[in-house]
XYZ file of C-alpha atoms in Angstrom:
753
model
C -0.156 0.030 -0.072
C 1.525 3.539 -1.336
C 1.743 6.383 1.546
C -0.928 8.084 -0.940
C -4.199 6.316 0.427
C -3.347 6.840 3.465
C -5.470 10.792 4.608
C -2.294 11.282 6.365
C 1.431 10.232 8.576
C -0.813 9.239 11.348
C -3.171 6.539 9.756
C 0.532 5.365 7.324
C 2.061 4.948 10.590
C -0.966 2.695 12.065
C -1.706 1.158 9.152
C 2.129 -0.355 8.785
C 1.381 -1.748 12.727
C -1.282 -3.018 11.918
C 0.620 -5.225 9.167
C 3.047 -5.983 11.428
C 0.390 -7.526 13.751
C -0.990 -9.574 11.301
C 2.190 -10.712 9.768
C 3.704 -12.495 13.107
C -0.078 -13.731 13.743
C 0.167 -15.532 10.539
C 3.841 -17.008 11.151
C 2.000 -17.969 14.470
C -1.292 -19.705 12.766
C 0.082 -20.801 9.541
C 3.837 -20.811 9.949
C 5.196 -22.032 13.051
C 5.401 -25.520 13.169
C 6.724 -26.237 9.765
C 9.440 -23.432 11.103
C 10.352 -25.622 13.642
C 10.738 -28.906 11.209
C 13.120 -26.358 9.063
C 15.323 -24.716 11.795
C 15.582 -29.130 12.960
C 16.698 -29.647 9.882
C 19.660 -27.051 9.707
C 20.648 -27.329 13.247
C 19.169 -24.309 14.868
C 18.013 -25.393 18.156
C 17.888 -21.309 19.758
C 15.531 -20.691 16.928
C 13.922 -23.935 17.206
C 13.453 -23.379 20.637
C 12.124 -19.584 20.886
C 9.151 -21.830 17.916
C 8.286 -24.287 19.697
C 8.063 -22.091 22.882
C 5.559 -19.767 20.077
C 3.369 -22.234 19.747
C 3.417 -23.592 23.362
C 2.557 -19.412 23.883
C -0.455 -19.549 21.042
C -1.649 -22.641 22.452
C -1.930 -21.830 26.083
C -3.253 -18.238 25.799
C -6.244 -19.207 23.329
C -4.602 -17.016 20.508
C -4.861 -19.435 17.841
C -8.607 -19.396 19.195
C -8.933 -15.746 18.835
C -7.774 -15.210 15.869
C -9.851 -17.723 14.490
C -12.588 -16.632 15.849
C -12.982 -12.748 16.439
C -14.569 -11.026 14.646
C -14.103 -7.515 15.384
C -10.492 -6.054 15.306
C -7.337 -7.486 16.962
C -5.417 -3.912 17.768
C -8.393 -1.887 18.797
C -6.553 1.106 21.021
C -2.581 2.834 21.767
C -1.842 4.901 24.799
C 0.738 7.667 24.778
C 2.088 7.740 28.717
C 3.410 11.212 29.497
C 6.656 9.391 30.639
C 7.352 9.236 26.527
C 6.007 4.992 25.789
C 3.711 4.072 24.138
C 1.090 1.170 24.229
C -0.713 -0.476 22.054
C -4.144 -2.486 23.002
C -5.350 -5.528 21.559
C -7.916 -8.285 22.649
C -4.807 -10.585 22.974
C -1.450 -9.875 23.682
C 1.207 -10.345 21.521
C 5.336 -10.426 21.733
C 8.167 -9.476 18.927
C 9.760 -12.326 17.612
C 13.158 -10.978 19.089
C 15.503 -12.454 22.221
C 14.088 -9.868 24.663
C 9.950 -11.433 23.696
C 9.216 -7.402 23.658
C 5.332 -6.971 23.452
C 4.103 -5.568 20.573
C 0.445 -5.720 21.994
C -1.093 -5.605 25.774
C -3.716 -7.758 26.628
C -6.880 -5.589 27.213
C -7.120 -7.176 30.375
C -3.245 -6.758 31.833
C -2.824 -4.226 34.437
C -0.643 -1.595 31.638
C -3.977 -1.103 29.678
C -6.428 -0.388 33.068
C -5.704 3.346 32.135
C -7.686 3.041 28.826
C -10.593 2.157 29.803
C -10.822 4.620 33.386
C -8.277 7.805 32.282
C -9.956 10.946 32.420
C -8.890 14.844 32.024
C -9.058 14.576 35.849
C -7.102 11.475 36.143
C -5.067 11.377 33.688
C -2.940 8.094 35.143
C 0.025 8.613 33.616
C -1.729 9.118 30.227
C -0.768 11.732 27.540
C -3.167 10.319 24.754
C -5.873 7.928 24.656
C -6.669 7.140 21.109
C -9.420 4.697 19.570
C -8.225 2.812 16.379
C -11.194 1.450 14.102
C -10.960 -0.907 11.710
C -12.345 -3.047 8.482
C -10.640 -6.172 9.459
C -7.053 -5.128 8.326
C -7.546 -1.676 7.627
C -7.677 0.793 9.514
C -10.510 3.191 9.139
C -10.940 5.691 11.539
C -8.687 7.191 14.652
C -10.189 8.859 17.567
C -7.688 10.484 20.261
C -8.388 11.523 23.422
C -6.134 14.062 24.758
C -5.606 13.793 28.811
C -2.338 15.903 29.208
C -4.249 19.618 28.821
C -0.692 20.925 28.785
C 0.257 18.898 25.946
C -0.023 20.644 22.555
C 1.025 18.606 19.800
C -2.578 17.725 17.842
C -2.379 15.182 14.980
C -5.866 16.008 13.019
C -7.919 13.632 15.031
C -9.093 14.669 17.705
C -12.634 13.325 19.485
C -13.563 16.158 21.990
C -16.444 14.072 23.344
C -14.443 11.279 23.333
C -17.918 9.416 22.666
C -17.652 8.758 18.152
C -16.497 5.114 18.881
C -18.919 4.190 21.892
C -21.663 5.877 19.997
C -21.146 4.291 16.418
C -21.091 0.903 18.452
C -24.157 1.848 19.560
C -25.990 2.417 16.438
C -23.843 -0.185 14.636
C -27.011 -3.302 12.477
C -27.017 -5.964 15.137
C -25.541 -9.440 14.072
C -28.278 -11.504 15.826
C -25.101 -12.758 17.994
C -23.821 -10.674 20.364
C -20.174 -9.035 20.205
C -17.580 -8.517 22.648
C -16.410 -4.802 24.068
C -13.135 -4.429 24.527
C -13.226 -1.332 22.631
C -15.871 0.290 24.765
C -15.604 -1.011 28.248
C -16.689 1.620 30.376
C -15.054 2.768 33.493
C -18.001 1.602 35.832
C -18.105 -1.360 33.858
C -14.628 -2.045 33.986
C -14.224 -2.115 37.453
C -16.160 -4.759 37.818
C -14.985 -7.124 35.354
C -11.558 -6.853 37.750
C -13.292 -6.840 40.772
C -11.315 -10.139 43.222
C -12.043 -13.450 42.569
C -13.107 -14.782 45.271
C -16.630 -14.065 46.677
C -20.438 -13.095 45.400
C -20.620 -10.382 43.234
C -23.743 -9.190 42.405
C -24.260 -7.099 39.477
C -27.844 -5.459 39.062
C -28.367 -3.164 36.076
C -31.704 -2.569 33.990
C -32.399 -3.305 30.490
C -29.699 -1.913 28.377
C -26.588 -1.257 31.013
C -24.576 -4.120 29.586
C -24.629 -6.251 32.493
C -24.282 -9.557 30.861
C -21.332 -7.761 28.243
C -19.814 -7.205 31.708
C -20.278 -10.751 32.944
C -18.698 -12.093 30.082
C -15.900 -10.245 30.115
C -15.033 -10.840 33.533
C -15.143 -14.700 32.916
C -12.400 -13.660 30.175
C -11.136 -11.408 33.507
C -10.775 -13.886 36.078
C -9.892 -17.108 33.425
C -7.028 -14.689 32.234
C -5.642 -13.199 36.295
C -6.211 -16.838 37.687
C -5.132 -19.368 34.678
C -3.969 -22.149 36.590
C -6.572 -22.425 38.675
C -9.513 -21.121 36.796
C -7.771 -23.441 33.648
C -8.585 -26.743 35.823
C -11.540 -25.870 37.477
C -13.582 -24.324 34.453
C -15.486 -21.502 34.420
C -19.235 -22.119 35.124
C -22.432 -19.383 32.842
C -25.613 -20.176 33.972
C -27.937 -18.335 30.425
C -31.903 -18.394 31.225
C -32.637 -20.164 27.344
C -30.659 -21.878 24.642
C -31.102 -19.158 22.383
C -29.652 -16.589 24.815
C -26.730 -19.147 24.914
C -26.460 -19.578 21.358
C -26.167 -15.190 21.293
C -23.232 -14.825 23.616
C -21.787 -18.299 22.484
C -18.829 -16.260 20.225
C -17.850 -13.714 22.837
C -15.929 -15.885 24.646
C -13.883 -17.255 21.659
C -13.417 -14.354 20.612
C -11.499 -13.356 23.419
C -9.201 -16.136 23.091
C -11.132 -17.958 25.834
C -12.213 -21.493 25.600
C -12.311 -23.099 28.759
C -16.143 -22.432 29.336
C -19.174 -24.841 30.012
C -22.314 -22.570 28.947
C -25.991 -23.364 30.159
C -29.074 -23.306 31.328
C -30.099 -24.697 34.360
C -31.953 -27.279 32.444
C -28.830 -28.621 31.669
C -26.942 -29.342 34.597
C -27.595 -32.831 35.136
C -25.336 -34.863 32.798
C -27.771 -37.720 31.375
C -30.873 -34.917 31.111
C -31.991 -32.505 29.021
C -35.289 -30.902 29.630
C -37.752 -30.446 27.174
C -40.977 -30.107 28.239
C -42.310 -27.211 29.576
C -44.242 -26.561 33.308
C -47.144 -24.680 33.865
C -46.421 -21.652 36.180
C -48.158 -23.059 38.542
C -45.796 -26.385 38.591
C -42.726 -24.015 38.101
C -44.199 -23.250 41.652
C -44.393 -25.685 43.480
C -40.778 -27.489 42.256
C -38.530 -24.426 42.483
C -39.761 -23.570 46.358
C -37.226 -24.367 48.546
C -39.429 -27.237 51.312
C -39.152 -29.572 48.069
C -35.977 -30.367 49.966
C -37.491 -31.392 52.972
C -40.634 -33.109 50.517
C -37.601 -35.486 47.911
C -36.018 -36.760 51.742
C -39.384 -37.943 53.189
C -39.873 -39.251 49.867
C -36.045 -41.171 50.206
C -37.226 -41.947 53.775
C -40.762 -44.007 52.480
C -38.413 -45.714 50.416
C -36.399 -47.521 52.707
C -39.331 -50.137 53.524
C -40.720 -52.316 56.234
C -42.168 -56.132 56.165
C -45.779 -55.895 56.136
C -45.975 -57.500 57.888
C -43.533 -60.094 58.045
C -40.797 -61.786 55.012
C -40.134 -64.810 54.817
C -36.952 -66.303 53.432
C -37.083 -69.465 52.809
C -32.841 -70.919 53.636
C -31.404 -74.860 53.947
C -35.257 -76.247 54.700
C -35.710 -73.406 57.050
C -38.566 -70.305 56.564
C -36.400 -67.292 58.888
C -39.019 -64.464 59.319
C -37.655 -60.769 58.936
C -41.022 -58.965 60.941
C -41.306 -55.150 61.636
C -39.368 -55.096 65.162
C -36.149 -56.218 63.246
C -35.362 -54.625 60.162
C -36.159 -51.414 62.290
C -33.450 -51.907 64.096
C -31.132 -52.516 60.979
C -32.737 -49.118 59.592
C -32.692 -47.197 62.342
C -28.843 -49.097 62.893
C -28.326 -47.729 58.961
C -29.810 -44.324 59.002
C -27.529 -43.469 61.726
C -24.117 -43.937 59.729
C -25.997 -40.589 57.458
C -24.923 -42.126 54.642
C -26.786 -41.138 51.341
C -29.718 -44.391 50.520
C -27.234 -45.310 47.970
C -24.253 -45.205 49.761
C -26.133 -46.982 52.586
C -27.034 -50.132 51.660
C -24.343 -51.906 52.113
C -24.370 -51.611 55.577
C -28.221 -52.264 55.626
C -27.250 -55.433 53.441
C -25.394 -56.193 56.245
C -27.407 -55.364 59.183
C -29.999 -58.068 57.868
C -27.257 -60.376 57.385
C -25.728 -60.578 60.237
C -29.843 -60.651 61.937
C -29.812 -63.446 59.669
C -27.410 -65.454 60.290
C -28.120 -65.008 64.328
C -31.459 -66.946 63.517
C -29.476 -69.628 61.403
C -26.779 -70.147 64.769
C -29.698 -69.987 66.804
C -31.802 -72.440 65.703
C -28.772 -74.759 64.885
C -26.081 -74.448 67.435
C -27.254 -74.525 70.798
C -26.810 -77.343 72.518
C -30.919 -78.278 74.148
C -29.376 -79.343 77.042
C -27.751 -76.414 78.455
C -28.225 -73.643 75.471
C -24.862 -73.058 74.907
C -23.445 -72.004 71.277
C -21.755 -74.683 70.327
C -20.698 -72.892 67.008
C -17.361 -71.317 66.417
C -16.335 -68.654 64.307
C -15.741 -70.334 61.609
C -19.437 -71.957 61.241
C -20.568 -68.390 61.868
C -18.358 -67.242 58.891
C -20.028 -70.414 57.042
C -23.604 -69.119 57.792
C -23.550 -65.567 56.844
C -21.886 -66.840 53.367
C -24.505 -69.555 52.505
C -26.849 -67.018 53.335
C -25.123 -64.497 50.569
C -25.580 -66.673 48.048
C -29.614 -66.863 48.733
C -31.213 -64.905 46.237
C -34.864 -64.694 48.584
C -32.433 -62.809 51.058
C -31.222 -60.441 48.309
C -34.894 -59.732 47.156
C -36.189 -59.077 50.170
C -33.100 -56.616 51.170
C -34.404 -55.361 47.761
C -38.029 -54.989 48.718
C -36.371 -53.231 52.150
C -33.977 -51.013 50.729
C -33.691 -50.705 47.021
C -31.175 -48.952 44.820
C -32.819 -46.282 43.658
C -32.022 -43.638 40.703
C -32.416 -39.600 40.771
C -34.480 -40.207 37.447
C -36.997 -42.829 39.063
C -36.952 -41.357 42.035
C -38.294 -37.670 41.042
C -40.831 -39.956 38.555
C -42.258 -41.444 40.792
C -43.083 -38.932 42.802
C -44.549 -36.664 40.132
C -46.729 -39.431 39.577
C -48.096 -40.115 43.028
C -47.169 -36.931 44.720
C -50.138 -37.191 47.335
C -49.143 -37.462 50.694
C -45.951 -35.414 50.151
C -47.810 -31.829 49.318
C -50.979 -30.448 49.647
C -53.315 -31.566 46.897
C -53.318 -28.379 45.023
C -49.682 -28.605 44.489
C -50.420 -32.483 44.035
C -52.973 -31.397 41.291
C -50.161 -29.094 39.880
C -47.271 -31.655 39.638
C -48.819 -34.604 38.707
C -48.038 -35.689 35.434
C -47.425 -39.535 34.179
C -43.544 -41.126 34.260
C -42.913 -41.094 30.748
C -43.603 -37.497 30.237
C -39.832 -35.383 29.178
C -38.738 -33.281 31.900
C -38.823 -30.126 32.186
C -36.479 -27.081 33.044
C -37.894 -27.538 36.743
C -37.542 -30.949 37.495
C -33.356 -30.598 36.759
C -33.059 -28.809 40.364
C -35.261 -31.783 41.923
C -32.997 -34.971 39.679
C -30.138 -32.828 41.323
C -31.286 -33.191 44.683
C -32.262 -36.494 44.742
C -28.808 -37.637 43.718
C -27.634 -35.692 46.606
C -30.228 -37.453 48.713
C -29.412 -40.824 46.793
C -25.561 -40.925 46.019
C -23.652 -43.571 44.436
C -23.581 -47.323 45.377
C -20.236 -47.558 43.736
C -19.120 -51.470 44.505
C -19.922 -52.665 41.893
C -18.168 -49.758 39.531
C -15.222 -50.263 41.395
C -15.199 -54.109 41.098
C -15.201 -53.556 37.978
C -12.403 -51.307 37.679
C -10.165 -52.859 39.309
C -10.832 -56.196 37.014
C -9.940 -53.347 33.973
C -7.094 -52.742 36.059
C -5.830 -56.492 36.455
C -6.392 -57.436 32.724
C -4.229 -54.671 32.329
C -1.003 -55.306 34.427
C -0.827 -58.800 33.793
C -1.133 -57.706 29.990
C 1.826 -55.299 30.852
C 3.536 -58.100 31.862
C 3.104 -60.241 29.259
C 4.607 -57.414 27.318
C 7.966 -58.109 29.801
C 8.143 -61.618 30.184
C 7.989 -61.248 26.370
C 10.730 -58.474 26.417
C 12.867 -60.026 28.912
C 12.981 -63.598 27.188
C 13.704 -61.344 23.607
C 16.922 -59.799 25.078
C 17.954 -62.786 27.088
C 18.446 -65.183 24.051
C 19.643 -61.670 22.689
C 23.001 -61.811 24.912
C 22.983 -65.842 25.347
C 24.501 -65.444 21.736
C 26.730 -61.883 22.908
C 28.110 -63.746 26.115
C 30.377 -65.308 24.590
C 32.427 -62.730 22.153
C 31.321 -59.470 25.047
C 31.110 -60.060 29.074
C 29.264 -56.761 29.504
C 26.758 -57.678 27.801
C 24.121 -59.670 30.171
C 24.814 -56.297 32.131
C 23.073 -53.721 29.409
C 19.368 -53.453 30.999
C 16.152 -54.455 29.826
C 12.753 -52.469 30.400
C 12.570 -55.585 32.369
C 15.246 -53.912 34.988
C 13.435 -50.581 35.527
C 9.781 -50.694 35.437
C 7.716 -53.024 36.952
C 4.187 -54.474 34.881
C 1.575 -51.786 37.139
C 3.928 -49.168 36.022
C 3.850 -50.043 32.300
C 0.199 -50.737 32.229
C -0.195 -47.144 33.751
C 2.141 -45.658 31.220
C -0.279 -47.338 29.230
C -3.446 -46.060 30.080
C -6.031 -43.822 27.848
C -5.342 -40.468 29.040
C -8.515 -38.855 29.471
C -8.531 -35.652 26.337
C -11.053 -33.712 27.214
C -11.023 -30.300 28.309
C -11.706 -28.656 31.985
C -15.684 -27.680 30.890
C -16.350 -31.570 28.617
C -15.061 -33.080 31.625
C -16.891 -30.829 34.273
C -20.198 -31.439 31.515
C -20.010 -34.970 32.193
C -19.993 -34.866 36.032
C -22.731 -33.620 38.433
C -20.172 -33.983 41.263
C -17.647 -31.072 39.605
C -16.944 -27.947 42.009
C -16.213 -24.696 39.356
C -13.323 -22.560 39.344
C -16.156 -19.613 39.180
C -21.110 -19.499 38.229
C -21.423 -16.543 36.603
C -25.674 -16.569 36.428
C -27.326 -14.424 33.804
C -30.941 -13.674 35.139
C -29.939 -14.951 37.800
C -33.267 -13.131 39.692
C -35.475 -15.799 37.743
C -33.580 -18.847 39.397
C -35.935 -20.529 41.816
C -34.321 -21.408 45.242
C -33.858 -25.206 44.402
C -32.446 -24.124 41.094
C -30.125 -22.002 43.903
C -29.794 -25.300 45.660
C -27.940 -26.740 42.716
C -25.827 -23.807 41.525
C -24.310 -23.578 45.043
C -23.409 -27.376 45.368
C -21.781 -26.938 41.726
C -18.705 -23.785 43.329
C -18.428 -24.291 47.280
C -16.038 -21.655 47.719
C -19.206 -19.680 46.102
C -17.730 -17.862 43.788
C -20.148 -16.705 42.035
C -21.063 -13.368 39.762
C -23.979 -13.064 39.684
C -26.187 -10.664 37.287
C -29.952 -9.781 36.909
C -32.684 -7.261 37.541
C -34.989 -7.682 40.349
C -37.676 -5.038 38.253
C -37.353 -7.820 35.532
C -38.085 -11.042 37.311
C -41.047 -13.366 35.702
C -41.170 -16.257 36.482
C -43.227 -17.832 38.840
C -40.518 -19.582 41.334
C -38.152 -16.496 40.608
C -36.579 -15.353 44.177
C -35.784 -11.564 42.842
C -34.461 -10.257 46.521
C -31.085 -11.056 46.466
C -30.438 -11.285 50.086
C -32.861 -13.382 50.046
C -31.052 -15.817 47.653
C -27.648 -15.212 49.111
C -28.458 -15.509 53.111
C -29.175 -19.087 53.373
C -25.787 -19.559 52.260
C -23.278 -16.742 52.885
C -24.901 -14.798 54.609
C -24.297 -10.818 54.473
C -20.803 -11.668 53.172
C -21.248 -10.866 49.348
C -20.917 -7.532 47.758
C -23.598 -5.678 45.640
C -23.383 -2.982 42.521
C -25.583 -1.559 40.184
C -25.233 -0.462 36.448
C -27.654 2.797 36.033
C -26.543 3.665 32.478
C -28.667 2.219 29.966
C -26.286 1.947 26.185
C -28.679 -0.469 24.691
C -32.355 1.604 24.405
C -32.822 4.869 22.989
C -34.741 7.411 25.809
C -38.244 8.009 23.587
C -38.448 3.789 23.943
C -37.035 3.225 27.322
C -39.301 6.193 28.789
C -41.910 3.630 27.818
C -41.193 1.084 28.920
C -40.168 3.015 32.367
C -43.868 4.019 32.373
C -45.380 0.528 32.554
C -43.507 -0.108 35.717
C -43.265 2.629 36.854
C -47.689 2.158 36.622
C -47.042 -0.597 39.325
C -43.858 0.825 41.659
C -44.127 4.994 41.280
C -40.332 5.400 42.514
C -39.266 2.735 40.639
C -36.410 4.949 38.671
C -35.083 2.572 34.817
C -31.811 3.321 34.102
C -30.844 6.562 32.296
C -30.311 6.361 28.535
C -27.034 7.699 27.193
C -28.847 8.833 23.636
C -31.748 9.409 21.870
C -32.810 9.521 18.078
C -35.916 11.462 17.727
C -37.797 8.628 16.894
C -40.959 7.579 19.233
C -42.700 4.381 19.582
C -45.588 4.175 17.445
C -48.897 1.701 18.521
C -51.589 0.530 16.657
C -55.090 -0.672 16.822
C -55.986 -3.524 13.944
C -58.860 -5.994 13.449
C -56.806 -8.155 11.284
C -53.770 -8.686 13.379
C -51.638 -11.501 11.222
C -51.703 -8.845 7.830
C -50.751 -6.270 10.583
C -48.272 -7.884 11.431
C -46.910 -8.804 8.199
C -46.763 -4.806 7.015
C -45.672 -3.541 9.817
C -42.660 -6.369 9.446
C -42.505 -5.190 6.321
C -42.011 -1.170 7.781
C -39.979 -1.904 10.141
C -37.395 -4.656 8.793
C -34.036 -2.648 9.028
C -31.713 -3.044 5.865
C -28.662 -3.764 7.716
C -29.503 -5.370 11.419
C -32.658 -7.456 13.136
C -35.975 -7.140 13.770
C -38.039 -8.775 16.432
C -41.372 -9.670 16.536
C -42.521 -10.142 20.730
C -45.703 -11.977 20.977
C -47.547 -14.187 22.991
C -47.187 -17.860 22.196
C -50.326 -18.312 21.368
C -50.280 -16.483 18.240
C -46.587 -17.727 16.979
C -48.095 -20.140 14.452
C -50.679 -17.962 12.526
C -48.334 -15.502 13.119
C -45.170 -17.415 10.731
C -47.493 -18.178 8.482
C -47.595 -14.921 7.390
C -44.542 -13.844 7.183
C -42.057 -15.365 5.066
C -39.137 -17.940 6.656
C -40.183 -16.999 10.302
C -41.028 -20.491 11.160
C -42.892 -21.334 15.077
C -42.308 -23.961 17.534
C -38.175 -24.153 17.695
C -35.559 -22.265 19.071
C -35.542 -18.917 17.126
C -32.088 -18.398 14.864
C -31.314 -14.898 15.754
C -28.973 -14.355 12.827
C -32.035 -14.300 10.919
C -33.156 -10.707 9.571
C -36.744 -11.703 11.438
C -36.919 -13.879 14.726
C -40.341 -14.670 16.642
C -40.390 -14.336 20.113
C -42.483 -14.253 23.082
C -41.440 -12.043 25.642
C -39.377 -14.432 28.070
C -37.475 -15.655 25.245
C -36.111 -12.188 24.309
C -34.509 -11.349 27.275
C -30.859 -10.420 27.651
C -31.348 -9.870 23.890
C -31.300 -6.917 21.832
C -32.799 -6.045 18.007
C -32.483 -2.925 15.664
C -36.667 -3.008 15.547
C -38.928 -4.368 17.646
C -42.859 -5.245 17.162
C -44.653 -5.825 20.327
C -47.449 -7.815 19.370
C -50.977 -8.266 21.967
C -49.316 -5.888 25.203
C -52.116 -6.399 27.417
C -51.087 -10.602 27.594
C -48.388 -9.565 29.176
C -47.763 -9.316 33.154
C -46.035 -5.997 33.969
C -42.603 -7.710 33.908
C -42.784 -9.403 31.198
C -43.782 -5.932 29.251
C -41.295 -4.008 30.434
C -38.820 -6.698 29.218
C -40.459 -6.990 25.254
C -40.169 -2.505 25.289
C -36.724 -2.097 26.116
C -35.111 -4.605 23.380
C -34.732 -2.274 21.229
C -31.788 -0.184 19.902
C -34.084 2.057 17.199
C -37.182 1.750 16.300
C -40.335 0.321 18.378
C -43.522 -0.377 17.365
C -46.801 -1.722 19.018
C -50.111 -4.011 17.398
C -53.199 -4.853 19.567
C -56.748 -6.026 19.018
C -57.281 -5.860 23.065
C -57.356 -3.056 24.896
C -53.725 -1.790 25.749
C -52.320 -1.796 29.399
C -52.892 2.087 30.563
C -49.620 2.405 31.305
C -48.695 2.226 27.950
C -51.859 3.644 26.586
C -50.949 6.968 28.496
C -47.154 6.601 27.686
C -47.982 6.451 23.504
C -51.201 9.001 23.326
C-alpha cells in the first residue's frame, strides 16, 4: 500500500503497525510448526526452541482460538504515556520474535492496559493521549484521539472532543443476531466490575441495556486471564436463561481467546438429562420451592421400607421370618451412619445378613440341654456366606432398601405426589412417568442425587478387574521382552562378557507402572469433563438473569461451587418466573449470610430515551418510585401504537415497515399466536428455538430476555404481566412499534398517547 492511500502520516503509521501485527499472527497461525521443522533440519536449536515456545504460548493464551473466532479488530487502541512510552491495546497479547520477547500488543486485561478504560482529564493516570483505532478487517478506517494531558500542545487532527465517537458508533451499528465483545468500549464503571476480586459473591444489578451480560462475560475472560492456573483446571460455568440466549452470547469468549468455559441453562446441568418439556407456572412454582428438598428427603425415607407384616425367607429347608421389629433396628442403625441412601445400602445389607445369621445360628447351634452355643467363628462365617448366596435374601433386601436412581425417584414422586404436598400442589405437579423432563425438574433430580448418592461397589469391582487385566497384559509384554533379550545376550556373552549387564525394560519398570503409562489419557477439556460430572466443583460461576432462578435451582448451583466464587447479574424489576426469587438477600442469605457485595449499573447503552420512557412507564404504574437506567442517547424517533382487527395481516405489514436494511427485527408476541403469525411471515417458523441470525425472528417475551434488536414489534401487550411487558418494550436499539386488538394496558396507552 502506498503512502498516497493514507489520509495522513498517523494513518500510515497505524496501518503499518496493524500490517506488522498480522504478519506476526500469520506466522503463528500457519507457519510456526513448519518453521520448527526447518530450524531443526538446519541445526538452529535456539530458533527451534523459540518457535516451540511460540506454539505453546499461542495454545495456552488462546491466541489461535481468538484469531479463528474473532469478528472485530485485533488492535483497537493506543495509550501514549507522559513518560514517552507508547502501548497498543488489543484483544490478545502478542510479543515480538526477538530474544527479549518484547511486547508489541498488550492484552486488554493486563494491568498496564487499565488506564485505557479508566483515565480521564481529571485523573489521567499517567496518560498523555488515548487513541481509539477503528478497523475493517486489517484496514484502518478511522482514528479518534482524546487529549488527557491538557498541557500537551501536540495535535494530530484526529482529536475527538467528546471522546464518545467510538462508543456511539458501536451503539448505533446494526445487530447481527450474535453478541459481540465490548473490549473497545468498556466504560469505567464496567471495568471496575470486570476486574473485581475473584473470591466471594458479587451481585451486579442493572436494568435493560446496561451491559450487565457483556460485563459478566468479560469478567469471565478477565478471571481466566488473571487466575488461569486455577480456573483452567476447574473451569468457569456460565448459566443463561434459555438456549437462544446461550447461542446469542456463545461467540464472545472464543473471540477473546477463552474456551475453558461451560455455557448451560439450568435444564442442562444434570448429565444425561436435557429438559425439553414446559411446566405450567403453577407447577414450576411448586417444584422451585425450597421445601421440596424436605419433600424429596421424605420420599427417600419412605423407600426404606418395613415388612408388612413379615417377609418369609426359605433357607436350607427352614423359613426365616423378618418382621418389622428386626428390620426397624437394622434401618435405624443404617440411618445412623448419616450416608446417602444408595451408599448406605451396604450397611443395611450387613445388618440384615447378621440378623439372619443369628437366627440360623440360634436354631442349629444351641445345645438343647444347657443352651450353650456350639458354633465357633468359622461356623458363623460359613452360615453368613451361605445366606449371602441365597437369592431370596437379596430379594428381601431389594424390597426393604432398594437401589434407586434420581430419575426413577423423581418420576415416581411426580406421578403420585399425594401425601407429600398439599392436594392443590399435587394437582399442579402430577404428570405421567413417561413425560419429558422440564427445567424445573432438573434441580429436583440434582437434589435426589444428593440424597441417594452412589453405591459404587460394582463400579469399583469392574475397575479393579480392568486394572488386573491391564497389569497382566503388561506383564506378558515385559516377559516377552525379557525372554528375547535373554536369548540375545546368551548369543553375545561369549564375545562380550559385559553384555549381560545391559538394562532392559524388565529391569527398570514393573508391570503396574508399565500399565499406568499405557492407560488411555483423558483429552477432554475441563469444561467438557465438568459437563459430564454432576459433582464437579467449578472455579467460578456466572449466572445471568439470576433473579429468575428458584430456591431449588440455587441449591443446585451452590453445590457446583463450594467456594462460593460467583458473579450474579440480573434485574429484580424483570422477574417474571413464578418460582423466581427476585430478592438478592433472599437468594444469598441461606448460603453466605451477609458476605456478598452489591453493585449497580445505571446507564442504559442500548435503548434510546424515547423507547425507555415508554417501557419505564409500565413499571411505574405499579411501583411509582421506580427509576430506570438513564439512556445515553436519543434517536428522535417515537414508538408508535396501532389497533387492528386483522392481527396477522397488520403484523406482516408492520414487519415490512420496521425491517431494517441492515440488522435484525424481533416480533415479540404471546406463544399461542406464533403459529398464525408465522404463516404470514416469510422464512419465519413457530415452535423451534429461534435462529437469531435471521433478519426477522419470532419470540415470546421471556425468550427475548437479554437479547437486543435494531427494531422490535410488540404484539398484544395486554397479554403480558408487568415484568414481561417491560422486557419486551426494552429490547430495541432504534425503533419500536406496538400492535393490539384488545385494550392496551392503561400505563402503556398513556405513554404512547
